[in-house]
JSON list of C-alpha atoms in Angstrom, two decimals:
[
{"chain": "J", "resi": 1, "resn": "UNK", "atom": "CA", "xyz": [4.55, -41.14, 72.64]},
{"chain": "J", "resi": 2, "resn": "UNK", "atom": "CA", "xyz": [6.04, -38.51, 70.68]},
{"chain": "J", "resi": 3, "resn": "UNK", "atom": "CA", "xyz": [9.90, -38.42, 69.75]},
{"chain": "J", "resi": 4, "resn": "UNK", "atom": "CA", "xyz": [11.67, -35.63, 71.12]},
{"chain": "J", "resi": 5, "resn": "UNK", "atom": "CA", "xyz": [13.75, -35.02, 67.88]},
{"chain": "J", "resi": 6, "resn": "UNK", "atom": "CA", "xyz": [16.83, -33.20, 69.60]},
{"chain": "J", "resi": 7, "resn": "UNK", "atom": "CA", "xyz": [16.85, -36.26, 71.98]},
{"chain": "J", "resi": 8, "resn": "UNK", "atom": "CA", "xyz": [17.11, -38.61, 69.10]},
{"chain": "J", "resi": 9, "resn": "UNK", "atom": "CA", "xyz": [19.74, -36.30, 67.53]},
{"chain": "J", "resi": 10, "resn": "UNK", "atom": "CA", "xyz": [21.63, -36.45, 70.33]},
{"chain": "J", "resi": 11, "resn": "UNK", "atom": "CA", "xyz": [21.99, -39.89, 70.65]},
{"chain": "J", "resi": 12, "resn": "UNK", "atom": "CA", "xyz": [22.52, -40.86, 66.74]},
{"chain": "J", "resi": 13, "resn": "UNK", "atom": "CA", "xyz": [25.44, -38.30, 66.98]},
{"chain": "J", "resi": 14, "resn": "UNK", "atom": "CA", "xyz": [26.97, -40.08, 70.11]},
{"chain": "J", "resi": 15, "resn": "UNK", "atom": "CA", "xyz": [26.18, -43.28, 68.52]},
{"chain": "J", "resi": 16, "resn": "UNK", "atom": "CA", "xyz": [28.47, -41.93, 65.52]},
{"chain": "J", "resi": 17, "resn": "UNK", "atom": "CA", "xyz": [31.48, -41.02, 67.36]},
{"chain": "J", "resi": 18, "resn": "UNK", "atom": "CA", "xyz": [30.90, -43.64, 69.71]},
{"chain": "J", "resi": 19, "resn": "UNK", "atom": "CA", "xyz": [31.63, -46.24, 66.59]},
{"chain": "J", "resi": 20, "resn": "UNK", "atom": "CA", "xyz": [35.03, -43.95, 65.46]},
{"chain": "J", "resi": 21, "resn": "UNK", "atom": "CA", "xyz": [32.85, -41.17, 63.54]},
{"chain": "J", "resi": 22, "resn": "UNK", "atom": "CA", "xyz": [32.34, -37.77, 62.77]},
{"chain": "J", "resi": 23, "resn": "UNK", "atom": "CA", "xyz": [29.41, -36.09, 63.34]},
{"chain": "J", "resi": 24, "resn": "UNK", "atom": "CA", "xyz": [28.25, -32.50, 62.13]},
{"chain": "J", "resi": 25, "resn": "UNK", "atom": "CA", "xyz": [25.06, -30.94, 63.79]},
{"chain": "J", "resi": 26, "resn": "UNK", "atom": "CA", "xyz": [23.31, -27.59, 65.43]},
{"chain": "J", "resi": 27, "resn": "UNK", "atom": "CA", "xyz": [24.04, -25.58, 68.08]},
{"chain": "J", "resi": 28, "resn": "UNK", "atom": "CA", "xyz": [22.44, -22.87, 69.27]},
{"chain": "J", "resi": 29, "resn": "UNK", "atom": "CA", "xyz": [25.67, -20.54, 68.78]},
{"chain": "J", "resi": 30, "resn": "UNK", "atom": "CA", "xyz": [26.42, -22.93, 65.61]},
{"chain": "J", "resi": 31, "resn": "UNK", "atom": "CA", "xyz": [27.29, -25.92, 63.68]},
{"chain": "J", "resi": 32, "resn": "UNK", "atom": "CA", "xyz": [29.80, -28.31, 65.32]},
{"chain": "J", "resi": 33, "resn": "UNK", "atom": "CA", "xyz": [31.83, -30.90, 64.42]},
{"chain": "J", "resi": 34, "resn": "UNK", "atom": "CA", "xyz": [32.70, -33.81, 66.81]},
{"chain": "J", "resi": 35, "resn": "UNK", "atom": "CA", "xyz": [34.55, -36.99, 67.08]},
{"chain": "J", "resi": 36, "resn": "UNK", "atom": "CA", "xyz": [35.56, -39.32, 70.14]},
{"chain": "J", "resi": 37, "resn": "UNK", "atom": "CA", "xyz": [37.95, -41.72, 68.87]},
{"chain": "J", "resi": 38, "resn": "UNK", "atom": "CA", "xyz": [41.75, -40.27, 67.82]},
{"chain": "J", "resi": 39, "resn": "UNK", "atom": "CA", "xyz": [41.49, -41.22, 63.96]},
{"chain": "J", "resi": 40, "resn": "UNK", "atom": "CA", "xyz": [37.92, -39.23, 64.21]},
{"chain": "J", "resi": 41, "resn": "UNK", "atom": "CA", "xyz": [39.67, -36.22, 66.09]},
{"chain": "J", "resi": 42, "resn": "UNK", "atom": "CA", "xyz": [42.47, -36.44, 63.27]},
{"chain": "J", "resi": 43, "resn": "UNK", "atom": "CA", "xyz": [39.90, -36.43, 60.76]},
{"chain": "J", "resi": 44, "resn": "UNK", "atom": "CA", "xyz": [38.28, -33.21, 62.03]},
{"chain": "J", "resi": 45, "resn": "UNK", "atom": "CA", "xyz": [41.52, -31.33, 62.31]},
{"chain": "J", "resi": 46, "resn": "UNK", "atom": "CA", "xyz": [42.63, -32.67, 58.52]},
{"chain": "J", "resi": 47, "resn": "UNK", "atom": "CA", "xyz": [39.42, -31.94, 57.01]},
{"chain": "J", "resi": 48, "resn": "UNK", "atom": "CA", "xyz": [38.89, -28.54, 58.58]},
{"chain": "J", "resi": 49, "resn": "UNK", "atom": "CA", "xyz": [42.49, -28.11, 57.65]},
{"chain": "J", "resi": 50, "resn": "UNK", "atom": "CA", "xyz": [42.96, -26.61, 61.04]},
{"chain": "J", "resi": 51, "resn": "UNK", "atom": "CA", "xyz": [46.89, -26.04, 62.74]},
{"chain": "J", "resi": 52, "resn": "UNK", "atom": "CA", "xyz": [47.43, -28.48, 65.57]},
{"chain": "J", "resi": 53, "resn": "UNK", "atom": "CA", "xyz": [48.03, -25.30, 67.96]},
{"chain": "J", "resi": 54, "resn": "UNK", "atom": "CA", "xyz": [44.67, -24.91, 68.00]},
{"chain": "J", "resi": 55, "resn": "UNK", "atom": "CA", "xyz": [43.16, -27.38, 70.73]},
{"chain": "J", "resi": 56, "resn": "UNK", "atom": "CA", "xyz": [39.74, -28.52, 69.57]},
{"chain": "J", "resi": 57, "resn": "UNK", "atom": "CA", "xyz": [37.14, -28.41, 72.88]},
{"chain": "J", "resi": 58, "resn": "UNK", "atom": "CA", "xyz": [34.81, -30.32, 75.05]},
{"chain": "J", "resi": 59, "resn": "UNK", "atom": "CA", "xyz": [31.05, -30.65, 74.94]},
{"chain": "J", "resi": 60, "resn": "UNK", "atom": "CA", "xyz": [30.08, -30.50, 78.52]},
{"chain": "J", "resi": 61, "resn": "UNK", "atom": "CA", "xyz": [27.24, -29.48, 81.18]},
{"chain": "J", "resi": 62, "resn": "UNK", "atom": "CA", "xyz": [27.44, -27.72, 84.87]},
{"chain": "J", "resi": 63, "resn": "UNK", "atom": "CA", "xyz": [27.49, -31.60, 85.89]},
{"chain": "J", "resi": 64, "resn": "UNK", "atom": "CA", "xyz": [30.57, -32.64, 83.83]},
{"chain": "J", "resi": 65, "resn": "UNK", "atom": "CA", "xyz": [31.97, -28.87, 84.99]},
{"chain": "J", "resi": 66, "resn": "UNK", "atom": "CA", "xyz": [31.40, -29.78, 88.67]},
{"chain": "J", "resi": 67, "resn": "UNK", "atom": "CA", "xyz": [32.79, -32.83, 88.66]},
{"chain": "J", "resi": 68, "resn": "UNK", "atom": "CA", "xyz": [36.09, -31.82, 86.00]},
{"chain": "J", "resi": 69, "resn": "UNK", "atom": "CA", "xyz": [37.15, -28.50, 86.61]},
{"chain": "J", "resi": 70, "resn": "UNK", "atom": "CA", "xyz": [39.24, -27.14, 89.82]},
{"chain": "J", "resi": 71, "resn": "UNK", "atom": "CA", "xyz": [38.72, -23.40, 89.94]},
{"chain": "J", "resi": 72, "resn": "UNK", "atom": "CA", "xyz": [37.91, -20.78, 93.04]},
{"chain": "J", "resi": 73, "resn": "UNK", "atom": "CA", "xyz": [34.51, -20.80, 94.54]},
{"chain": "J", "resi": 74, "resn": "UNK", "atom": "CA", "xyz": [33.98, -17.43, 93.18]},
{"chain": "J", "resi": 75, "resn": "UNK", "atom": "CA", "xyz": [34.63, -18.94, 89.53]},
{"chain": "J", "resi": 76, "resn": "UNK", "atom": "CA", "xyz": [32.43, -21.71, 90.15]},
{"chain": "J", "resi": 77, "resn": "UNK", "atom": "CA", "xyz": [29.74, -19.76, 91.26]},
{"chain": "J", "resi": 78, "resn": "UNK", "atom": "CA", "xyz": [29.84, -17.35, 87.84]},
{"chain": "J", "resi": 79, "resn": "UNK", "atom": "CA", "xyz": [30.14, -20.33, 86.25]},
{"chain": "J", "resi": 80, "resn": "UNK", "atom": "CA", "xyz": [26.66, -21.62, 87.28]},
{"chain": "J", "resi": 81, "resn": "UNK", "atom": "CA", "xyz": [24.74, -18.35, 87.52]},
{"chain": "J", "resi": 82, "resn": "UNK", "atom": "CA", "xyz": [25.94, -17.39, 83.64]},
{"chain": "J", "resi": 83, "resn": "UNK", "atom": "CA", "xyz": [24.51, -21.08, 82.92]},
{"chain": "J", "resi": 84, "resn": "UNK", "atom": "CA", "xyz": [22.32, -22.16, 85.17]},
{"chain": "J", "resi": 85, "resn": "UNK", "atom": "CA", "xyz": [20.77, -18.54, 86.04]},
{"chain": "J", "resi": 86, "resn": "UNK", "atom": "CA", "xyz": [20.80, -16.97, 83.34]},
{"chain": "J", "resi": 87, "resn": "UNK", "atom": "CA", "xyz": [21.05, -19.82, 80.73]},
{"chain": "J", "resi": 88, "resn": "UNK", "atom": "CA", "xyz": [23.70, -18.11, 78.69]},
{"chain": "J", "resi": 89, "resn": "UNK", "atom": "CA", "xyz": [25.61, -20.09, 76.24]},
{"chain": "J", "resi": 90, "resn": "UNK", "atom": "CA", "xyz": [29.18, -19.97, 77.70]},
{"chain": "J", "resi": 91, "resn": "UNK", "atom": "CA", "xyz": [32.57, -21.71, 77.06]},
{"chain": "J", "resi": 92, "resn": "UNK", "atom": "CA", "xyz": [35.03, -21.77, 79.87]},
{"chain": "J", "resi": 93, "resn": "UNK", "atom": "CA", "xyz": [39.35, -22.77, 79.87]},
{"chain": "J", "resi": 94, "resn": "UNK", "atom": "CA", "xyz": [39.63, -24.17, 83.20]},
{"chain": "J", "resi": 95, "resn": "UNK", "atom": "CA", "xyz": [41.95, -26.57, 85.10]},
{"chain": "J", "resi": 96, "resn": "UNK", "atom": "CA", "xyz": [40.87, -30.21, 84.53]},
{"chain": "J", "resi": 97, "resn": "UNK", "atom": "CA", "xyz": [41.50, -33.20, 87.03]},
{"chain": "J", "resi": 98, "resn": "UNK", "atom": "CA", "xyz": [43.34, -35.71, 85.07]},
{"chain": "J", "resi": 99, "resn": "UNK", "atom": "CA", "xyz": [41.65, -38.77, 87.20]},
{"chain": "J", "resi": 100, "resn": "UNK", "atom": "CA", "xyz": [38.41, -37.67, 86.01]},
{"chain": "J", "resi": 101, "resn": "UNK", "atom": "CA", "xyz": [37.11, -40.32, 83.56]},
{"chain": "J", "resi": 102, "resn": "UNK", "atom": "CA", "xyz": [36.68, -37.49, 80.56]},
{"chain": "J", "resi": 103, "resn": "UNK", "atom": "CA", "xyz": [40.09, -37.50, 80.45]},
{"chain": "J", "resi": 104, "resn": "UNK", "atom": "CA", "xyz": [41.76, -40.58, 82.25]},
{"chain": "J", "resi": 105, "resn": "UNK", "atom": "CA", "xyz": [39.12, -42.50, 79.50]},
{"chain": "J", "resi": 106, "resn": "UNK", "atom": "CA", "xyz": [40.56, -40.49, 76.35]},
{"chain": "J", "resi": 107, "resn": "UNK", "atom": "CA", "xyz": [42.90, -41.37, 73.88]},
{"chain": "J", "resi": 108, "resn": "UNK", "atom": "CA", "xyz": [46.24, -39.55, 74.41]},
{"chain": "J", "resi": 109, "resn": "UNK", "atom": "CA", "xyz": [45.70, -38.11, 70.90]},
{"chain": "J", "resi": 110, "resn": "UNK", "atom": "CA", "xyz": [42.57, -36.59, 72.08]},
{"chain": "J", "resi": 111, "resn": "UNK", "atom": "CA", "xyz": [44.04, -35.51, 75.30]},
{"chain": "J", "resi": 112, "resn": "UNK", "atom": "CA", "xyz": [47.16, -33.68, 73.40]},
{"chain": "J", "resi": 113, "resn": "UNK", "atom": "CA", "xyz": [44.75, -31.97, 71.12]},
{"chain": "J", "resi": 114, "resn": "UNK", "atom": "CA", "xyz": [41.99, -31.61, 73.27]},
{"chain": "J", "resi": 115, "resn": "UNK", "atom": "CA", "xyz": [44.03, -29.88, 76.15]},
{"chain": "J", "resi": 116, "resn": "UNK", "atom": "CA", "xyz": [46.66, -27.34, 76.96]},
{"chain": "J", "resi": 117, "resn": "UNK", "atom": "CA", "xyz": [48.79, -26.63, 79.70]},
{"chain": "J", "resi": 118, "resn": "UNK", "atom": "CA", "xyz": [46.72, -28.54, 82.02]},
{"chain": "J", "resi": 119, "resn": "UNK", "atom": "CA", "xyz": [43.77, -26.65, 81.28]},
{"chain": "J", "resi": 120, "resn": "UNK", "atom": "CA", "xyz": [40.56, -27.51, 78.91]},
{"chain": "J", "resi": 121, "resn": "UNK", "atom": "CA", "xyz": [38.09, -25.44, 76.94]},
{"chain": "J", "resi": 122, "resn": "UNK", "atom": "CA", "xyz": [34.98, -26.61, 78.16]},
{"chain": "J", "resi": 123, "resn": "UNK", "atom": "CA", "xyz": [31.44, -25.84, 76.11]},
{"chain": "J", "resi": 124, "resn": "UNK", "atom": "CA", "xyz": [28.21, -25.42, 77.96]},
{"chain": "J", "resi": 125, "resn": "UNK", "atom": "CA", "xyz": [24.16, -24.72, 77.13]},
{"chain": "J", "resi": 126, "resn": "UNK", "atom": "CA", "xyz": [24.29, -24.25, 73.64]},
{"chain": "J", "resi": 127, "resn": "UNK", "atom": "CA", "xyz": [21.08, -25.84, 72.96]},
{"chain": "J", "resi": 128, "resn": "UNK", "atom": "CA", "xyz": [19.07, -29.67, 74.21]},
{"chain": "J", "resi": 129, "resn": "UNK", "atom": "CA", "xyz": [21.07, -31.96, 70.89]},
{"chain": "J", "resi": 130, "resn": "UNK", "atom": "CA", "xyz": [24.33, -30.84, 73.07]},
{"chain": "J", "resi": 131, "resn": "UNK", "atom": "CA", "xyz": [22.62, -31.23, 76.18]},
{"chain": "J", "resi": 132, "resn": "UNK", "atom": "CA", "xyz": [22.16, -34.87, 75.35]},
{"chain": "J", "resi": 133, "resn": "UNK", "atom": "CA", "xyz": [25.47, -35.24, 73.73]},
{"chain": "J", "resi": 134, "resn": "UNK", "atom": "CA", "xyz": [27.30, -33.98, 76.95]},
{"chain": "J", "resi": 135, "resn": "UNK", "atom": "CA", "xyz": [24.66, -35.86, 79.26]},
{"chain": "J", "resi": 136, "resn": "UNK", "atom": "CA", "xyz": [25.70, -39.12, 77.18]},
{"chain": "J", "resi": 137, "resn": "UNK", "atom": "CA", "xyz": [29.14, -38.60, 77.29]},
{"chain": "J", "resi": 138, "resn": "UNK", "atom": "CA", "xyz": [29.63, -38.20, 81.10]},
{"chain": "J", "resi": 139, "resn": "UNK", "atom": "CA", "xyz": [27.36, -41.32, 82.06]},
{"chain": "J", "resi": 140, "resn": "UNK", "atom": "CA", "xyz": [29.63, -42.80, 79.84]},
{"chain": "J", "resi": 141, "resn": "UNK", "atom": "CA", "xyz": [32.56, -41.57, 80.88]},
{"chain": "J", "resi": 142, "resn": "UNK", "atom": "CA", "xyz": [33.54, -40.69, 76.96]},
{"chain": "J", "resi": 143, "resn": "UNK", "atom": "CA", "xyz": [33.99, -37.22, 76.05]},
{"chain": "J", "resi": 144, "resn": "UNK", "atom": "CA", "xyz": [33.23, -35.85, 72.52]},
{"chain": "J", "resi": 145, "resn": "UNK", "atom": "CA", "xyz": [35.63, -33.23, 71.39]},
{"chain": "J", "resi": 146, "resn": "UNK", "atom": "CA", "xyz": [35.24, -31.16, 68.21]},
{"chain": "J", "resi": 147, "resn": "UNK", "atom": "CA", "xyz": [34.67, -27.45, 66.90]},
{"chain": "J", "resi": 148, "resn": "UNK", "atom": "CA", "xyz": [32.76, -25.38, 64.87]},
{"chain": "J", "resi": 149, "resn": "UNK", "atom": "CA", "xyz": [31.84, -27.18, 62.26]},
{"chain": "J", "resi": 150, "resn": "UNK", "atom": "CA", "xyz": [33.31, -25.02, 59.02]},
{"chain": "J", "resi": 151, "resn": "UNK", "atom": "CA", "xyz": [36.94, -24.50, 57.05]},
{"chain": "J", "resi": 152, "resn": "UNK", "atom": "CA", "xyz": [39.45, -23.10, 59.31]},
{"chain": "J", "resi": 153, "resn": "UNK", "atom": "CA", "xyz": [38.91, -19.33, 60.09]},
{"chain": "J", "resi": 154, "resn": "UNK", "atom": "CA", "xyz": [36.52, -19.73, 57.76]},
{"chain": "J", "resi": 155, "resn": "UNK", "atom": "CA", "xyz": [34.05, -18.40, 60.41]},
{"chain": "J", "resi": 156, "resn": "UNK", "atom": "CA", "xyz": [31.37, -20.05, 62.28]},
{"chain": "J", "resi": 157, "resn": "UNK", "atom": "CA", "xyz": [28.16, -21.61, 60.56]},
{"chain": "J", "resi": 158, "resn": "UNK", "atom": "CA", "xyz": [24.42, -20.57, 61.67]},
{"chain": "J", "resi": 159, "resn": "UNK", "atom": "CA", "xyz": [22.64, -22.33, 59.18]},
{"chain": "J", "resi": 160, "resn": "UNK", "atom": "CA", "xyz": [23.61, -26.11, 57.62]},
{"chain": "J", "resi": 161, "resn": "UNK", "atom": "CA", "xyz": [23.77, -24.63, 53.98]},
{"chain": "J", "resi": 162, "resn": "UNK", "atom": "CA", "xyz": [26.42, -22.44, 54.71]},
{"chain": "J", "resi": 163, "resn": "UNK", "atom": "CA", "xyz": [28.82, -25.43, 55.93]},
{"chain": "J", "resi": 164, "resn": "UNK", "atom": "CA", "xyz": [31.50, -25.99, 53.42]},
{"chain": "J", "resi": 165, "resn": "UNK", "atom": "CA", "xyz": [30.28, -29.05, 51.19]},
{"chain": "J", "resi": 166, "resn": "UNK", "atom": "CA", "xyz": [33.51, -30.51, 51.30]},
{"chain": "J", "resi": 167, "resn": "UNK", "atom": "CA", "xyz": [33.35, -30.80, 54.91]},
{"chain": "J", "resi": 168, "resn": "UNK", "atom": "CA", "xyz": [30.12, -31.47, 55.04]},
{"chain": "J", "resi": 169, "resn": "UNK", "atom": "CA", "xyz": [30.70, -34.77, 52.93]},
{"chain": "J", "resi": 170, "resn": "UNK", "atom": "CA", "xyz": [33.90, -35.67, 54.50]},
{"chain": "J", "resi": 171, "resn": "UNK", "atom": "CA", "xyz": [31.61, -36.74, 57.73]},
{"chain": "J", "resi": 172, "resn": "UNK", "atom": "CA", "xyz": [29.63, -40.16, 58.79]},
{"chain": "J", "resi": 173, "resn": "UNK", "atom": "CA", "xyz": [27.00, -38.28, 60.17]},
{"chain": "J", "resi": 174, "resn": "UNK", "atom": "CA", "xyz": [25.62, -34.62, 58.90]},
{"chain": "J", "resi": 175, "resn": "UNK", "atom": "CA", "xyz": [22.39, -33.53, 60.18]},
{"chain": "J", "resi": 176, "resn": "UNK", "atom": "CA", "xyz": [20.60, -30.42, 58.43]},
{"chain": "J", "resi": 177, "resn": "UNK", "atom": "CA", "xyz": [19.27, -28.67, 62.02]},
{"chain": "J", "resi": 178, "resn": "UNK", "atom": "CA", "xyz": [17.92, -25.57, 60.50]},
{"chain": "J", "resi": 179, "resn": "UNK", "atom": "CA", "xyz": [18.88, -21.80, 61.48]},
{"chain": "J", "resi": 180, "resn": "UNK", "atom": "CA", "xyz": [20.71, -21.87, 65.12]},
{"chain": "J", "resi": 181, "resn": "UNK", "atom": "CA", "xyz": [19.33, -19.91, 67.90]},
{"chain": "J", "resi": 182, "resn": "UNK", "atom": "CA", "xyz": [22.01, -17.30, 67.98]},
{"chain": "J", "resi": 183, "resn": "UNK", "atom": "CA", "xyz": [24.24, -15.74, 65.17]},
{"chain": "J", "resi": 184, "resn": "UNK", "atom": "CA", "xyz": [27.31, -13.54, 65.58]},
{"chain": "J", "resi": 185, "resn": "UNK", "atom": "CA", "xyz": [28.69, -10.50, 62.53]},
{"chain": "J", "resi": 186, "resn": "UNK", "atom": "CA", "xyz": [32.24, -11.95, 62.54]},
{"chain": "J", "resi": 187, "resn": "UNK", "atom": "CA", "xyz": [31.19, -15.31, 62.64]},
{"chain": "J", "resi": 188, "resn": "UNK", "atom": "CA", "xyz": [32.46, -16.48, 65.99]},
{"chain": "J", "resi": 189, "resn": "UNK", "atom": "CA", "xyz": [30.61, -18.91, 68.33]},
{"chain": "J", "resi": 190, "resn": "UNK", "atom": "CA", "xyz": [30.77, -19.28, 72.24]},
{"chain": "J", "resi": 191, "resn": "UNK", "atom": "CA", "xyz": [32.13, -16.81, 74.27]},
{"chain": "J", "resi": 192, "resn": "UNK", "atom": "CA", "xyz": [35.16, -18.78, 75.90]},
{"chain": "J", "resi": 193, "resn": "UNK", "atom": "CA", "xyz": [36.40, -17.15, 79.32]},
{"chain": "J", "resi": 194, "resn": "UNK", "atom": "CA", "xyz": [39.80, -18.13, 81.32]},
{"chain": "J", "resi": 195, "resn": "UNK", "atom": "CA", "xyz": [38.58, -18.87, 84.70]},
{"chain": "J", "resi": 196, "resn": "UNK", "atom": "CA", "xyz": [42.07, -18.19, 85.99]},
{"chain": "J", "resi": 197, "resn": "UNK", "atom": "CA", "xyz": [42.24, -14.84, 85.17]},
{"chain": "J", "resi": 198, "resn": "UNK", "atom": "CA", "xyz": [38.33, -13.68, 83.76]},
{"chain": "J", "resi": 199, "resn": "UNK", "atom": "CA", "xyz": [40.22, -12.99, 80.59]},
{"chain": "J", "resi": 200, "resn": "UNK", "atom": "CA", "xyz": [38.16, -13.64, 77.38]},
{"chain": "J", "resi": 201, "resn": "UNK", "atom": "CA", "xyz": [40.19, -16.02, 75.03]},
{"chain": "J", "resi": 202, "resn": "UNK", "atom": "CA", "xyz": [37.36, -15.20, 72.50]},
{"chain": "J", "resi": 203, "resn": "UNK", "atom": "CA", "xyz": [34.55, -12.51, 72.45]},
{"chain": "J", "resi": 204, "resn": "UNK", "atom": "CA", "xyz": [31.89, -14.30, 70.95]},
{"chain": "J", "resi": 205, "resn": "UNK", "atom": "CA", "xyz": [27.90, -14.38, 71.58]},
{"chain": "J", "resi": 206, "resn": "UNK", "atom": "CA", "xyz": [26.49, -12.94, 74.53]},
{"chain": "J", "resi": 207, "resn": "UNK", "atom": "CA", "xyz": [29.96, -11.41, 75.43]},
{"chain": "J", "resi": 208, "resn": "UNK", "atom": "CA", "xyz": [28.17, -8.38, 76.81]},
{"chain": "J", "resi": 209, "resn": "UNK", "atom": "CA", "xyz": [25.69, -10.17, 78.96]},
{"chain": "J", "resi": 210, "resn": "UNK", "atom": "CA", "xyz": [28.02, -12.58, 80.51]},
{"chain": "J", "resi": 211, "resn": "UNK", "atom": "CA", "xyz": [29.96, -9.41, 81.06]},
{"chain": "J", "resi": 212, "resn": "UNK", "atom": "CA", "xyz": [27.21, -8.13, 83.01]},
{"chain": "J", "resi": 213, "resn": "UNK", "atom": "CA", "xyz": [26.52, -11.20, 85.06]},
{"chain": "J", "resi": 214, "resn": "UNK", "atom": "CA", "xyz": [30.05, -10.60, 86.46]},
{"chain": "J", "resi": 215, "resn": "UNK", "atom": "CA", "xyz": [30.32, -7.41, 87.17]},
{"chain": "J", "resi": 216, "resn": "UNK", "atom": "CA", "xyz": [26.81, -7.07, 88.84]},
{"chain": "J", "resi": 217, "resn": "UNK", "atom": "CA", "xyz": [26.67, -10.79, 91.06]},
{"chain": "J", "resi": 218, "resn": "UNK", "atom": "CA", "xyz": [30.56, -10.69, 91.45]},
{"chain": "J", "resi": 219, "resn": "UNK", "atom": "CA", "xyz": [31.72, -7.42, 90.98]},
{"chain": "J", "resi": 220, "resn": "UNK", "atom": "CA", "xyz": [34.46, -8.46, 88.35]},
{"chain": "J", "resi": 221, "resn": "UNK", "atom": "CA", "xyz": [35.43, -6.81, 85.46]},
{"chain": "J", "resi": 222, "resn": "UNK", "atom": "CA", "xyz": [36.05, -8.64, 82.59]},
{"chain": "J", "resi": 223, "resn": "UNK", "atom": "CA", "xyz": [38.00, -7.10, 80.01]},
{"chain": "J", "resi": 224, "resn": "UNK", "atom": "CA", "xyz": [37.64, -6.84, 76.28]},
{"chain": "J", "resi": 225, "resn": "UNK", "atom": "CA", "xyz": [40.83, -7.31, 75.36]},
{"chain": "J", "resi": 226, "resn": "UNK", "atom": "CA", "xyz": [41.37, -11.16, 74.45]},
{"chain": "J", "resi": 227, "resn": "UNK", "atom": "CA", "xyz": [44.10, -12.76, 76.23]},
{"chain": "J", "resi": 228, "resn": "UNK", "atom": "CA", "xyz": [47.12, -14.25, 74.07]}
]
């Protein structure tokens, strides 16, 4: 039988963070950086040299989404046909339930930097090594948190190359994917969307065509100016 080589790369990144590591691999909007454990989440935020203001996110799925996040029905519903309609790469900050095992199962360290006000950035269908990561992580009940795997505002990375080498050494596990799927010209990743309001909290890729899901299946309007 052959080996499905994003499966495998899936699991030998959960496998790294679920022993305390770091992990760097592809995306299809770019390279990430994850970690489970708090000293791993530390690690990430140290060695990207990133502010603690910044929460890092979630790697999740429509499942983990359904089963997290409280939100309207009509936010729920955009939420599936950008993802599971269209099958947009899409990042959402939504209301978490705190008795869900993502979060009831997380260190407090990774809760306090993975979270904000009650609410949690939440990254979906960015490619099948995610896909397996997030799968993993809710059968487990063990959420991976990370970011874009590069120096801080240094700019998201679409090819393994272009990752800083000192960041790229500083992890347990870096895997050279190749070119991701999608690219962006000012280096962002995901497009991340406040379900509370349909404000963008970043205009990343596909902005315009998650735009356009909204406005024509739900007649809402969502602005370009990022919210604060």
């Amino acid at each position: 039988m052959k080996m499905d080589v994003n499966l495998e790369t899936g699991k030998r990144i959960f496998k790294t963070v679920s022993s305390g590591g770091v992990g760097i691999f592809r995306t299809d909007v770019g390279y990430a950086i994850v970690g489970q454990s708090a000293p791993a989440i530390e690690r990430i935020f140290i060695h990207k040299k990133r502010s603690y203001d910044k929460p890092c996110g979630c790697f999740g799925s429509l499942e983990m989404f359904d089963e997290l996040i409280e939100c309207t029905p009509q936010a729920r519903d955009f939420v599936h046909s950008v993802v599971g309609v269209y099958g947009l790469p899409l990042s959402i900050v939504g209301r978490f339930r705190p008795e869900h095992p993502i979060i009831a199962n997380a260190d407090p360290f990774a809760v306090k930097h993975g979270t904000k006000g009650g609410t949690i950035d939440l990254l979906m269908n960015v490619g099948p090594i995610h896909d397996e990561i997030a799968r993993l992580a809710l059968k487990s009940g063990k959420g991976v948190w990370g970011s874009s795997a590069n120096m801080s505002l240094g700019g998201s990375k679409y090819d393994f190359e272009t990752i800083e080498p000192e960041l790229r050494n500083a992890v347990d596990t870096a895997i050279d994917g190749g070119v991701t799927r999608y690219s962006n010209s000012k280096g962002f990743g995901s497009s991340i969307i406040d379900l509370d309001t349909f404000r963008p909290f970043r205009i990343g890729i596909k902005f315009e065509e998650i735009c356009s899901v909204a406005k024509a299946d739900f007649d809402v309007e969502i602005p370009i100016e990022v919210s604060a």
